[in-house]
Amino acid sequence: MKRKLLIDKAGVPGIASYEVYRREGGYRSVEKALKSMSPDDVVEEVKKSGLRGRGGAGFPTGMKWSFLAKPEGVPRYLLCNADESEPGTFKDRYLMEHIPHLLIEGMIVSSYALGANTSYIYIRGEYMWILHILERAIAEAYQAGWLGKNIMGSGYNLDLHVTPGAGAYICGEETALIESLEGKRGNPRIKPPFPAVKGLWGCPTVVNNVETIAAVVPIVNDGGDEYAKIGIGRSTGTKLISACGNIQKPGVYEIELGLSVEEFLYSDEYCGGMKNGKQLKACVPGGSSVPILPHFLVTKTAQGESRLMSYESLADGGFQTGSMLGSGGFIVYDEDQCIVRNTWNFTRFYHHESCGQCSPCREGTGWMEKVLHRLEYGHGKQEDIDLLWDIQAKIEGNTICPLGDAAAWPVASAIRHFREEFEWHVNESKLSQQRNYGRVSEKTFVNATA
Amino acid sequence: MPDQHNHPESQLQFSDETLKLIATLTAQYPDGKQKSALLRVLHLAQLEFGWLSAPVMDYVARLLHIQPVEVYEVATFYSMYDTKPVGKVKLEVCRTGPCMIEGAEKIVSYIEQKLGIKDGETTADGRFTLKTVECLGACGYAPMMQVGEHYHEHLTEEKIDRFIADNA
């Protein structure tokens, strides 16, 4: 049986309203937690569940929560990261648009676990209409007594607010998000101190992704052990995947972790296979930042094992032959797509979104964009490919925040797997302006890496 | 109603409704942390005054009891804020990877041709501005553009024609 814990009821008419959401069993987790569990009990269930951060990093949520400092007399904050800006990712939007009370319920029960009395949802500014949906839902939750003072007579108080960004990818990085929430430019902070010690206004703070917070609801309802039964190995539970690109059925799907990539990509229940009878050329399985995989490494690992939709299996082979689950932004490319053009496009994105604090990222993303533009438009030289490799290697690991790595990985993986196509752009520069290269053969790949 | 391109300081005043909303927003933060409302207030200012001129930013600074430079640095950092005049209707077309492979470039060229402007420009009558933007989180419904608070998805030339006719 395929279980859906988050968006199963997204299609119920009127589920965005409090009345219907409550009738469908909503807010049970808050009742349960506030009546029969201590905050530490909730943290314990989350630890048992094995839930890992759904924003992209995959860090164990229970562990993140247990790092939260608890000095006497200092407020603690829970911030929800709804900045969803990773190209290919549109899952949180789906959840918030269709079933906003699930996020609010998750915020209440998670805030209770952390001892936060004021919590904020930071949502990207472009999702302003969803901000209004959330504001309405929050007002309903106050009205029904799930927010405010002495919730359900428990003595626990919580205020919840939603606040917008204004168009900056970098604010999805948790310390940049905190800066932005303080009304400043989104420049990431140097860590340590980590937000768990010094976060919003210098107070201990936890930042969690929308989907992570929503997942706390079924974990509290059914228990962490039950949740951990779903999935495979250290990839427990369900995951929202937003699928896009050259597939039959783009959209948001909730999968049990451990589903095979083959089934996800080709079955009618999910992506429905390639569009227009084309062949798969490549796939970026976890948002634009994760390494791109050539077609022969998408459904199978380098060892020939079936590739699964899990943190471990997608990363199998490291960056040599694997990728990452990331944010769940699953981008599929058919044989007509140009890898050089796509890499240039993504690099332009990172250049545009670099906050400018660290020279390797600020300058390096611009250089890479320039070199890739040259290659794509037929003016590239052979040494440009090595130059690109050199720049990305000098960005990776040399910046305050992971945006540098996120900019480097797509370039590194594109060169690693599609060097032949880059060289073709140099050697056949005229032809490269007229048609695309097509698929790279597995044989060439093996020779190139041998 | 203040002129769209000029903001004489004496005429700068949010509507009563907006001022009430701003009071609610600033109350969401602890005492002394009202600056946290800045991003939202700048969105409201842009909605009401068309764009963020220096007088508008100075007005926002006075409202939130912060220095003007604190507003300038935020207004220039975030891509949604216009620190130059724009048309009444701003078409923001996503240009990032997933939209590109679904034909965003063709959509941009079509709009450029139809309105006789380039990316970043405004029509002579001040009606339309075209701007390409980075990923808006609509990758499965590409190509797409944002106009105000609305997403227009699965864009086609026919949809563009209709939109421009409806908003001319």
PDB file of C-alpha atoms in Angstrom, chain A residues 5-12 15-17 21 24 92-105 133-134 137 210 214:
ATOM      1  CA  LEU A   5       0.640  11.432   5.025  1.00  0.00           C
ATOM      2  CA  LEU A   6       0.700  15.041   3.879  1.00  0.00           C
ATOM      3  CA  ILE A   7      -1.332  15.772   0.777  1.00  0.00           C
ATOM      4  CA  ASP A   8      -3.718  12.823   0.771  1.00  0.00           C
ATOM      5  CA  LYS A   9      -6.598  15.152   1.596  1.00  0.00           C
ATOM      6  CA  ALA A  10      -5.459  18.044  -0.578  1.00  0.00           C
ATOM      7  CA  GLY A  11      -8.264  17.242  -3.001  1.00  0.00           C
ATOM      8  CA  VAL A  12     -11.076  17.311  -0.421  1.00  0.00           C
ATOM      9  CA  ILE A  15      -9.974  21.560   2.870  1.00  0.00           C
ATOM     10  CA  ALA A  16      -8.275  24.980   2.939  1.00  0.00           C
ATOM     11  CA  SER A  17     -10.959  26.112   5.391  1.00  0.00           C
ATOM     12  CA  TYR A  21      -9.862  20.551   7.816  1.00  0.00           C
ATOM     13  CA  GLU A  24     -11.243  15.612   8.392  1.00  0.00           C
ATOM     14  CA  ASP A  92       5.772  23.628  -0.454  1.00  0.00           C
ATOM     15  CA  ARG A  93       3.656  25.936  -2.526  1.00  0.00           C
ATOM     16  CA  TYR A  94       1.296  23.043  -3.295  1.00  0.00           C
ATOM     17  CA  LEU A  95       1.005  22.087   0.363  1.00  0.00           C
ATOM     18  CA  MET A  96       0.396  25.652   1.567  1.00  0.00           C
ATOM     19  CA  GLU A  97      -2.035  26.507  -1.195  1.00  0.00           C
ATOM     20  CA  HIS A  98      -4.187  23.413  -0.806  1.00  0.00           C
ATOM     21  CA  ILE A  99      -3.920  22.449   2.829  1.00  0.00           C
ATOM     22  CA  PRO A 100      -2.646  25.476   4.763  1.00  0.00           C
ATOM     23  CA  HIS A 101      -3.922  24.287   8.121  1.00  0.00           C
ATOM     24  CA  LEU A 102      -1.560  21.307   7.995  1.00  0.00           C
ATOM     25  CA  LEU A 103       1.379  23.713   8.151  1.00  0.00           C
ATOM     26  CA  ILE A 104      -0.247  25.706  10.942  1.00  0.00           C
ATOM     27  CA  GLU A 105      -0.984  22.542  12.908  1.00  0.00           C
ATOM     28  CA  ILE A 133      -4.196  32.110   2.349  1.00  0.00           C
ATOM     29  CA  LEU A 134      -1.993  31.481   5.389  1.00  0.00           C
ATOM     30  CA  ALA A 137      -5.969  30.174   8.064  1.00  0.00           C
ATOM     31  CA  VAL A 210       7.441  23.686   5.353  1.00  0.00           C
ATOM     32  CA  ALA A 214       3.992  19.388   8.215  1.00  0.00           C
TER      33      ALA A 214
END
